[in-house]
Short mmCIF file of C-alpha atoms in Angstrom, two decimals:
data_model
loop_
_atom_site.label_atom_id
_atom_site.label_comp_id
_atom_site.label_asym_id
_atom_site.label_seq_id
_atom_site.Cartn_x
_atom_site.Cartn_y
_atom_site.Cartn_z
CA UNK A 1 -187.46 76.37 142.01
CA UNK A 2 -184.52 76.29 144.39
CA UNK A 3 -182.32 73.27 145.02
CA UNK A 4 -183.54 72.80 148.61
CA UNK A 5 -187.14 72.88 147.43
CA UNK A 6 -186.46 70.21 144.79
CA UNK A 7 -184.72 67.96 147.33
CA UNK A 8 -187.64 68.36 149.73
CA UNK A 9 -190.17 67.42 147.04
CA UNK A 10 -188.17 64.34 146.04
CA UNK A 11 -187.95 63.18 149.62
CA UNK A 12 -191.66 63.82 150.16
CA UNK A 13 -192.50 61.83 147.00
CA UNK A 14 -190.41 58.85 148.15
CA UNK A 15 -192.04 58.86 151.56
CA UNK A 16 -195.48 59.11 149.97
CA UNK A 17 -194.87 56.07 147.75
CA UNK A 18 -193.47 54.12 150.71
CA UNK A 19 -196.60 54.88 152.77
CA UNK A 20 -198.95 53.92 149.94
CA UNK A 21 -197.12 50.61 149.47
CA UNK A 22 -197.25 49.89 153.20
CA UNK A 23 -200.94 50.76 153.59
CA UNK A 24 -202.00 48.52 150.70
CA UNK A 25 -200.13 45.52 152.04
CA UNK A 26 -200.15 42.60 149.63
CA UNK A 27 -203.43 43.40 147.89
CA UNK A 28 -203.37 42.43 144.19
CA UNK A 29 -202.50 45.21 141.71
CA UNK A 30 -203.85 45.70 138.21
CA UNK A 31 -201.82 48.65 136.90
CA UNK A 32 -198.78 50.60 138.12
CA UNK A 33 -197.25 53.58 136.30
CA UNK A 34 -193.98 55.03 137.60
CA UNK A 35 -192.09 57.98 136.11
CA UNK A 36 -189.01 59.12 137.99
CA UNK A 37 -185.46 60.37 137.79
CA UNK A 38 -182.95 58.52 139.91
CA UNK A 39 -179.41 59.21 141.07
CA UNK A 40 -176.56 56.81 141.69
CA UNK A 41 -178.55 54.65 144.13
CA UNK A 42 -181.52 52.89 142.51
CA UNK A 43 -182.30 50.65 145.48
CA UNK A 44 -185.45 52.52 146.50
CA UNK A 45 -186.97 52.41 143.01
CA UNK A 46 -186.00 48.76 142.67
CA UNK A 47 -187.75 48.08 145.96
CA UNK A 48 -190.98 49.58 144.65
CA UNK A 49 -190.75 47.55 141.43
CA UNK A 50 -190.09 44.29 143.28
CA UNK A 51 -192.98 45.01 145.64
CA UNK A 52 -195.53 45.47 142.85
CA UNK A 53 -194.23 42.31 141.16
CA UNK A 54 -194.83 40.40 144.40
CA UNK A 55 -198.38 41.72 144.42
CA UNK A 56 -199.02 40.29 140.94
CA UNK A 57 -199.14 43.48 138.88
CA UNK A 58 -200.75 42.96 135.46
CA UNK A 59 -199.87 46.23 133.68
CA UNK A 60 -196.49 47.86 134.46
CA UNK A 61 -195.44 51.18 132.91
CA UNK A 62 -191.92 52.39 133.81
CA UNK A 63 -190.18 55.59 132.72
CA UNK A 64 -186.73 55.82 134.28
CA UNK A 65 -184.39 58.75 133.66
CA UNK A 66 -180.90 58.33 135.07
CA UNK A 67 -177.51 59.98 134.74
CA UNK A 68 -175.90 56.64 135.49
CA UNK A 69 -176.52 53.20 134.08
CA UNK A 70 -179.74 51.78 135.44
CA UNK A 71 -180.29 48.05 134.84
CA UNK A 72 -183.85 46.78 134.82
CA UNK A 73 -184.37 44.44 137.78
CA UNK A 74 -184.13 40.91 136.30
CA UNK A 75 -187.26 39.85 138.22
CA UNK A 76 -189.36 41.92 135.78
CA UNK A 77 -188.50 39.48 132.98
CA UNK A 78 -189.56 36.54 135.14
CA UNK A 79 -193.04 37.77 136.06
CA UNK A 80 -195.84 35.21 135.87
CA UNK A 81 -198.60 37.85 135.97
CA UNK A 82 -197.53 40.66 133.62
CA UNK A 83 -199.80 41.06 130.60
CA UNK A 84 -198.59 44.52 129.52
CA UNK A 85 -195.11 46.00 130.00
CA UNK A 86 -193.91 49.45 128.96
CA UNK A 87 -190.26 50.44 129.42
CA UNK A 88 -189.03 53.93 128.55
CA UNK A 89 -186.39 56.43 129.57
CA UNK A 90 -182.90 57.21 128.35
CA UNK A 91 -180.00 55.23 126.91
CA UNK A 92 -178.85 54.62 130.48
CA UNK A 93 -181.94 52.50 131.07
CA UNK A 94 -180.46 49.09 130.26
CA UNK A 95 -182.15 45.74 129.80
CA UNK A 96 -179.83 42.90 130.76
CA UNK A 97 -181.45 39.73 129.46
CA UNK A 98 -180.33 36.68 131.39
CA UNK A 99 -183.47 34.64 131.94
CA UNK A 100 -186.87 35.30 130.35
CA UNK A 101 -190.18 33.80 131.41
CA UNK A 102 -193.16 36.01 130.69
CA UNK A 103 -195.91 33.46 130.00
CA UNK A 104 -198.83 35.91 130.06
CA UNK A 105 -197.22 38.96 128.44
CA UNK A 106 -199.23 40.13 125.41
CA UNK A 107 -197.97 43.69 124.96
CA UNK A 108 -194.35 44.90 125.15
CA UNK A 109 -193.42 48.56 124.52
CA UNK A 110 -189.81 49.77 124.62
CA UNK A 111 -188.94 53.42 124.07
CA UNK A 112 -185.38 54.78 124.05
CA UNK A 113 -183.82 51.97 126.08
CA UNK A 114 -180.71 49.87 125.48
CA UNK A 115 -179.60 46.26 125.80
CA UNK A 116 -176.56 45.20 127.81
CA UNK A 117 -175.65 42.67 125.11
CA UNK A 118 -174.94 44.64 121.94
CA UNK A 119 -174.80 41.60 119.66
CA UNK A 120 -178.57 41.43 119.19
CA UNK A 121 -178.83 38.07 120.94
CA UNK A 122 -180.38 39.61 124.08
CA UNK A 123 -183.14 41.28 122.12
CA UNK A 124 -183.89 38.08 120.17
CA UNK A 125 -183.94 36.09 123.42
CA UNK A 126 -186.36 38.55 125.04
CA UNK A 127 -188.85 38.42 122.15
CA UNK A 128 -188.70 34.66 121.72
CA UNK A 129 -189.21 34.21 125.49
CA UNK A 130 -192.63 35.87 125.41
CA UNK A 131 -194.82 32.94 124.36
CA UNK A 132 -198.12 34.85 124.36
CA UNK A 133 -196.83 38.12 122.86
CA UNK A 134 -199.24 39.83 120.46
CA UNK A 135 -197.93 43.41 120.23
CA UNK A 136 -194.32 44.62 120.16
CA UNK A 137 -193.46 48.33 119.92
CA UNK A 138 -189.89 49.65 119.72
CA UNK A 139 -189.52 53.42 119.44
CA UNK A 140 -186.32 55.47 119.16
CA UNK A 141 -184.23 52.35 119.61
CA UNK A 142 -180.58 52.81 118.75
CA UNK A 143 -179.37 49.49 117.44
CA UNK A 144 -175.87 49.00 118.75
CA UNK A 145 -175.96 45.67 116.92
CA UNK A 146 -176.02 47.11 113.41
CA UNK A 147 -174.73 43.81 112.08
CA UNK A 148 -178.14 42.15 112.28
CA UNK A 149 -181.62 42.45 113.72
CA UNK A 150 -184.02 39.56 114.17
CA UNK A 151 -187.64 39.46 115.32
CA UNK A 152 -188.98 35.94 115.67
CA UNK A 153 -192.24 35.12 117.42
CA UNK A 154 -195.12 32.90 116.22
CA UNK A 155 -197.86 34.66 118.25
CA UNK A 156 -197.02 38.27 117.36
CA UNK A 157 -199.86 40.14 115.63
CA UNK A 158 -198.71 43.79 115.68
CA UNK A 159 -195.14 45.06 115.29
CA UNK A 160 -193.90 48.66 115.35
CA UNK A 161 -190.21 49.48 114.87
CA UNK A 162 -188.99 53.07 114.78
CA UNK A 163 -185.23 53.66 114.64
CA UNK A 164 -183.73 57.15 114.46
CA UNK A 165 -180.22 56.09 113.55
CA UNK A 166 -179.62 56.49 109.77
CA UNK A 167 -175.88 56.55 109.21
CA UNK A 168 -175.33 52.87 108.47
CA UNK A 169 -177.14 50.08 106.67
CA UNK A 170 -177.76 47.01 108.84
CA UNK A 171 -176.11 43.95 107.35
CA UNK A 172 -179.17 41.78 107.82
CA UNK A 173 -182.77 41.98 109.03
CA UNK A 174 -184.98 38.97 109.72
CA UNK A 175 -188.72 39.08 110.42
CA UNK A 176 -190.10 35.65 111.24
CA UNK A 177 -193.63 36.46 112.40
CA UNK A 178 -196.08 34.28 110.47
CA UNK A 179 -199.20 35.53 112.31
CA UNK A 180 -198.42 39.25 112.08
CA UNK A 181 -201.34 41.30 110.71
CA UNK A 182 -199.95 44.84 111.18
CA UNK A 183 -196.42 46.12 110.58
CA UNK A 184 -195.02 49.63 111.03
CA UNK A 185 -191.35 49.85 110.10
CA UNK A 186 -189.16 52.96 110.08
CA UNK A 187 -185.49 52.11 109.70
CA UNK A 188 -182.51 52.37 107.37
CA UNK A 189 -182.63 49.99 104.43
CA UNK A 190 -180.71 46.78 105.17
CA UNK A 191 -178.10 45.26 102.90
CA UNK A 192 -180.05 42.00 103.07
CA UNK A 193 -183.41 40.80 104.32
CA UNK A 194 -182.47 37.25 105.20
CA UNK A 195 -185.98 36.15 106.17
CA UNK A 196 -189.33 37.87 105.76
CA UNK A 197 -192.09 35.52 106.93
CA UNK A 198 -195.21 37.68 107.02
CA UNK A 199 -197.81 35.48 105.38
CA UNK A 200 -200.74 36.82 107.45
CA UNK A 201 -199.96 40.51 106.99
CA UNK A 202 -202.96 42.72 106.20
CA UNK A 203 -201.67 46.26 106.74
CA UNK A 204 -198.19 47.79 106.59
CA UNK A 205 -196.74 51.26 107.10
CA UNK A 206 -193.27 51.42 105.57
CA UNK A 207 -190.81 54.22 106.34
CA UNK A 208 -187.61 52.56 105.17
CA UNK A 209 -184.98 55.15 104.24
CA UNK A 210 -181.50 55.38 102.76
CA UNK A 211 -178.52 56.72 104.64
CA UNK A 212 -177.84 60.43 104.20
CA UNK A 213 -174.80 59.57 102.05
CA UNK A 214 -176.90 57.35 99.77
CA UNK A 215 -179.53 60.06 99.39
CA UNK A 216 -176.94 62.64 98.39
CA UNK A 217 -175.23 60.32 95.93
CA UNK A 218 -178.46 59.23 94.24
CA UNK A 219 -179.92 62.71 93.84
CA UNK A 220 -176.60 64.14 92.70
CA UNK A 221 -176.36 61.67 89.82
CA UNK A 222 -179.88 62.55 88.69
CA UNK A 223 -179.29 66.29 88.95
CA UNK A 224 -176.17 65.94 86.82
CA UNK A 225 -178.16 63.97 84.20
CA UNK A 226 -176.38 60.66 84.83
CA UNK A 227 -179.73 58.95 85.35
CA UNK A 228 -180.97 56.68 88.11
CA UNK A 229 -178.35 54.27 89.45
CA UNK A 230 -179.09 51.51 91.94
CA UNK A 231 -177.20 51.82 95.21
CA UNK A 232 -174.44 49.30 95.80
CA UNK A 233 -175.68 48.82 99.39
CA UNK A 234 -179.24 47.87 100.25
CA UNK A 235 -181.99 46.11 98.33
CA UNK A 236 -185.61 46.03 99.55
CA UNK A 237 -186.86 43.60 96.90
CA UNK A 238 -186.93 40.66 99.33
CA UNK A 239 -188.66 42.76 101.98
CA UNK A 240 -191.32 43.95 99.52
CA UNK A 241 -191.92 40.38 98.40
CA UNK A 242 -192.45 39.46 102.05
CA UNK A 243 -195.17 42.10 102.49
CA UNK A 244 -196.74 41.69 99.03
CA UNK A 245 -199.88 40.05 100.49
CA UNK A 246 -201.02 43.24 102.23
CA UNK A 247 -204.38 44.83 101.53
CA UNK A 248 -203.50 48.26 102.97
CA UNK A 249 -200.10 49.91 102.46
CA UNK A 250 -198.61 53.25 103.52
CA UNK A 251 -195.32 54.42 101.99
CA UNK A 252 -193.37 57.39 103.31
CA UNK A 253 -191.67 59.71 100.83
CA UNK A 254 -188.34 58.25 101.95
CA UNK A 255 -189.59 54.74 101.18
CA UNK A 256 -190.67 55.91 97.72
CA UNK A 257 -187.10 57.09 97.13
CA UNK A 258 -185.78 53.74 98.37
CA UNK A 259 -187.82 52.04 95.63
CA UNK A 260 -185.98 54.18 93.09
CA UNK A 261 -182.42 53.63 94.27
CA UNK A 262 -182.47 50.45 96.41
CA UNK A 263 -184.85 48.03 94.72
CA UNK A 264 -183.91 45.77 91.83
CA UNK A 265 -187.48 44.60 91.21
CA UNK A 266 -190.87 45.59 92.62
CA UNK A 267 -193.09 42.53 93.24
CA UNK A 268 -196.77 42.26 92.33
CA UNK A 269 -199.20 43.29 95.10
CA UNK A 270 -202.21 41.23 94.06
CA UNK A 271 -204.20 41.84 97.26
CA UNK A 272 -203.52 45.55 97.65
CA UNK A 273 -206.71 47.62 97.54
CA UNK A 274 -205.70 50.77 99.47
CA UNK A 275 -202.39 52.60 98.96
CA UNK A 276 -201.29 55.84 100.66
CA UNK A 277 -198.16 57.67 99.50
CA UNK A 278 -196.51 60.53 101.35
CA UNK A 279 -194.91 63.05 98.99
CA UNK A 280 -192.00 65.45 99.36
CA UNK A 281 -190.71 68.32 97.22
CA UNK A 282 -187.24 66.73 97.11
CA UNK A 283 -188.33 63.20 96.18
CA UNK A 284 -189.28 62.44 92.58
CA UNK A 285 -191.78 59.81 91.44
CA UNK A 286 -189.50 57.74 89.23
CA UNK A 287 -190.47 54.46 90.94
CA UNK A 288 -194.21 55.20 91.17
CA UNK A 289 -195.25 53.93 87.70
CA UNK A 290 -193.59 50.55 88.30
CA UNK A 291 -195.17 50.26 91.73
CA UNK A 292 -198.69 51.11 90.57
CA UNK A 293 -198.35 48.90 87.50
CA UNK A 294 -197.88 46.01 89.94
CA UNK A 295 -201.07 46.75 91.91
CA UNK A 296 -203.67 45.18 89.59
CA UNK A 297 -206.56 45.33 92.07
CA UNK A 298 -205.94 48.72 93.66
CA UNK A 299 -209.20 50.54 94.42
CA UNK A 300 -208.16 53.58 96.49
CA UNK A 301 -205.06 55.71 95.95
CA UNK A 302 -204.24 58.42 98.51
CA UNK A 303 -201.55 61.09 98.19
CA UNK A 304 -200.39 63.05 101.23
CA UNK A 305 -199.66 66.27 99.38
CA UNK A 306 -198.83 66.55 95.68
CA UNK A 307 -195.14 67.35 95.92
CA UNK A 308 -192.38 65.86 93.82
CA UNK A 309 -188.81 66.71 92.93
CA UNK A 310 -187.83 68.40 89.68
CA UNK A 311 -187.44 65.89 86.86
CA UNK A 312 -184.92 68.14 85.07
CA UNK A 313 -186.35 67.06 81.71
CA UNK A 314 -187.71 70.47 80.81
CA UNK A 315 -186.80 70.29 77.13
CA UNK A 316 -188.39 66.88 76.56
CA UNK A 317 -191.93 67.16 75.14
CA UNK A 318 -192.87 63.88 76.82
CA UNK A 319 -192.64 65.54 80.24
CA UNK A 320 -194.94 68.45 79.47
CA UNK A 321 -198.42 68.67 80.96
CA UNK A 322 -199.39 70.68 77.88
CA UNK A 323 -197.72 72.22 74.85
CA UNK A 324 -197.68 75.68 76.44
CA UNK A 325 -195.52 74.58 79.38
CA UNK A 326 -192.39 76.69 79.81
CA UNK A 327 -190.00 75.76 82.60
CA UNK A 328 -187.54 78.24 84.06
CA UNK A 329 -189.18 81.17 82.29
CA UNK A 330 -187.98 84.68 83.00
CA UNK A 331 -188.17 85.35 86.70
CA UNK A 332 -188.81 81.70 87.58
CA UNK A 333 -186.43 79.08 88.92
CA UNK A 334 -188.53 75.96 89.03
CA UNK A 335 -189.51 72.98 86.92
CA UNK A 336 -193.21 72.48 86.13
CA UNK A 337 -192.88 69.20 84.25
CA UNK A 338 -194.86 66.03 84.90
CA UNK A 339 -193.30 63.58 87.35
CA UNK A 340 -192.82 61.06 84.53
CA UNK A 341 -192.61 60.84 80.76
CA UNK A 342 -195.72 60.49 78.60
CA UNK A 343 -198.72 58.53 79.89
CA UNK A 344 -197.45 55.50 81.81
CA UNK A 345 -199.20 52.19 81.09
CA UNK A 346 -200.39 51.95 84.70
CA UNK A 347 -202.21 55.27 84.35
CA UNK A 348 -204.10 54.49 81.14
CA UNK A 349 -205.14 51.06 82.48
CA UNK A 350 -205.42 51.92 86.18
CA UNK A 351 -208.07 50.02 88.17
CA UNK A 352 -208.25 52.83 90.77
CA UNK A 353 -211.80 53.96 91.50
CA UNK A 354 -211.15 56.51 94.23
CA UNK A 355 -208.38 59.11 94.34
CA UNK A 356 -207.79 61.18 97.48
CA UNK A 357 -205.36 64.04 97.98
CA UNK A 358 -204.66 65.19 101.53
CA UNK A 359 -203.09 68.62 102.02
CA UNK A 360 -204.08 69.70 98.52
CA UNK A 361 -202.83 73.20 97.80
CA UNK A 362 -200.07 73.00 100.41
CA UNK A 363 -197.11 75.16 99.37
CA UNK A 364 -193.89 74.14 101.10
CA UNK A 365 -191.24 75.98 99.09
CA UNK A 366 -190.52 77.64 95.76
CA UNK A 367 -190.93 74.34 93.89
CA UNK A 368 -194.59 74.08 94.82
CA UNK A 369 -197.25 75.75 92.77
CA UNK A 370 -201.06 75.59 92.83
CA UNK A 371 -201.26 75.40 89.03
CA UNK A 372 -198.81 72.49 89.04
CA UNK A 373 -200.97 70.55 91.50
CA UNK A 374 -204.15 71.32 89.56
CA UNK A 375 -202.48 70.21 86.31
CA UNK A 376 -201.60 66.91 87.96
CA UNK A 377 -205.21 66.32 89.10
CA UNK A 378 -206.47 67.16 85.61
CA UNK A 379 -203.97 64.71 84.20
CA UNK A 380 -205.22 61.94 86.50
CA UNK A 381 -208.87 62.64 85.64
CA UNK A 382 -208.16 62.71 81.91
CA UNK A 383 -206.12 59.49 81.91
CA UNK A 384 -207.52 57.05 84.50
CA UNK A 385 -210.32 54.99 82.89
CA UNK A 386 -212.02 53.61 86.02
CA UNK A 387 -211.94 56.69 88.23
CA UNK A 388 -215.28 57.31 89.95
CA UNK A 389 -214.40 59.75 92.71
CA UNK A 390 -211.71 62.35 93.35
CA UNK A 391 -211.62 63.97 96.81
CA UNK A 392 -209.31 66.93 97.39
CA UNK A 393 -208.85 68.00 101.02
CA UNK A 394 -208.00 71.67 100.65
CA UNK A 395 -206.76 73.38 103.82
CA UNK A 396 -207.69 77.00 103.22
CA UNK A 397 -209.34 79.63 105.45
CA UNK A 398 -211.21 81.10 102.46
CA UNK A 399 -214.34 79.35 101.21
CA UNK A 400 -214.00 81.17 97.89
CA UNK A 401 -210.78 79.25 97.20
CA UNK A 402 -212.77 76.02 97.02
CA UNK A 403 -215.15 77.44 94.44
CA UNK A 404 -212.26 78.76 92.33
CA UNK A 405 -210.56 75.35 92.32
CA UNK A 406 -213.83 73.51 91.66
CA UNK A 407 -214.71 75.81 88.77
CA UNK A 408 -211.27 75.24 87.31
CA UNK A 409 -212.05 71.58 86.68
CA UNK A 410 -214.92 72.62 84.39
CA UNK A 411 -212.30 73.54 81.77
CA UNK A 412 -211.40 69.88 81.20
CA UNK A 413 -211.97 68.79 77.61
CA UNK A 414 -212.02 65.05 78.28
CA UNK A 415 -212.14 62.51 81.06
CA UNK A 416 -210.73 59.00 81.27
CA UNK A 417 -213.88 57.47 82.79
CA UNK A 418 -217.47 57.95 81.66
CA UNK A 419 -218.41 59.34 85.05
CA UNK A 420 -216.23 61.00 87.67
CA UNK A 421 -217.24 62.94 90.76
CA UNK A 422 -214.77 65.60 91.94
CA UNK A 423 -215.16 66.86 95.49
CA UNK A 424 -213.14 69.73 96.97
CA UNK A 425 -213.40 69.68 100.76
CA UNK A 426 -212.35 72.01 103.57
CA UNK A 427 -213.29 72.10 107.25
CA UNK A 428 -216.47 74.09 106.65
CA UNK A 429 -217.70 73.46 103.13
CA UNK A 430 -217.53 71.07 100.21
CA UNK A 431 -217.94 71.59 96.47
CA UNK A 432 -219.02 68.51 94.57
CA UNK A 433 -218.80 68.39 90.79
CA UNK A 434 -220.03 65.38 88.84
CA UNK A 435 -218.36 65.13 85.45
CA UNK A 436 -220.16 63.40 82.61
CA UNK A 437 -218.75 62.73 79.18
CA UNK A 438 -221.55 63.89 76.89
CA UNK A 439 -221.65 62.70 73.26
CA UNK A 440 -223.87 65.66 72.39
CA UNK A 441 -221.14 68.14 73.22
CA UNK A 442 -217.47 68.40 72.44
CA UNK A 443 -216.66 69.18 76.04
CA UNK A 444 -218.02 68.20 79.46
CA UNK A 445 -221.18 68.84 81.37
CA UNK A 446 -220.80 69.72 85.09
CA UNK A 447 -223.43 69.45 87.78
CA UNK A 448 -222.35 71.24 90.93
CA UNK A 449 -223.79 71.07 94.41
CA UNK A 450 -222.65 72.96 97.47
CA UNK A 451 -223.28 71.50 100.90
CA UNK A 452 -221.72 71.64 104.38
CA UNK A 453 -219.38 68.83 105.39
#
């Protein structure tokens, strides 16, 4: 599209919006969504925004892309009618918080915008000035105020924070939201969590990560057999204590690694009944036994994939799935050890009744192996005394693969629970095998049914 054509379209669009505004007069507005790119003169866009505010807009969605700094009109933060506000654009979209009075605002979304005051005070003032706020979402926010971050609001029920920046650890993070029921946090681990008031929390999705330098240092020490050393910067123990009342918890693979290197003590999660863990081929499971040991009432355990980093303990019998294991055999360059030594206490006394594995059979690199994943499932089934159901979601285009995997579980010689149903599922078909421990036989008896999902 030529330059003249683009200029003509922009002019036509502006005239169209002007005409629509004029024709509607001062009629009340429910929702306005505006996505535009502006130049050095924002007056026309500001005029549209002020006009819809005058007409009592309830739901305002703004996406502003600008090559120059574009400050949000201060009147937006003084609206008496706004219930939902979405602000998105580029770093040049700046929120200058001077006065805040948003008495009806319940939902505030901010995506890739900045604050004029880099100290963090402007952000804190904005949140605390929304006296009816129930949902706060901050996506791709670059905290210029790395010194501290504070979210304080007594009415907030849902909070989502996603920060891309991962080169520094914030000095301090404070979450004072006593009525929060849902938290989604993706950020670099802070040096200190000065306040974590989340007494009403029911569900949390935690994606806390270390800086790239911390990741390299921690893994390097393990790979050189110096063991696991706690990082000198960052401790999530206080944060975990603050969320320990949750019933549903999701941990990213990065968060699992944080528990290994940046957590002095994992608290007890007495209320936790559903835990999902994302796995990664470069992240080992060193912290997993301690975490699961402190979940005494856990009912459902979900793994996203069955990947874990090499333990590098290939000559230690305690790390072998079976006596015939041989790591780094001729032509191989991978470790096929268990992710931990022996049978951890949490495994032999686990309260878990349902085990799910998403992306079962996924091969991401040379470290992954189907036999390794199957060995791990067998290990769970043999060791977990209360397990009633295992569901493996196997993404394969071949139905025969499901039968092969399902038949493989018939070779088990023992099970931890008296009855365990193993189900291998794909998009089109499911194989269900019910495993009974039979005193009349030395092995197991399988009853298999095939049925469409």
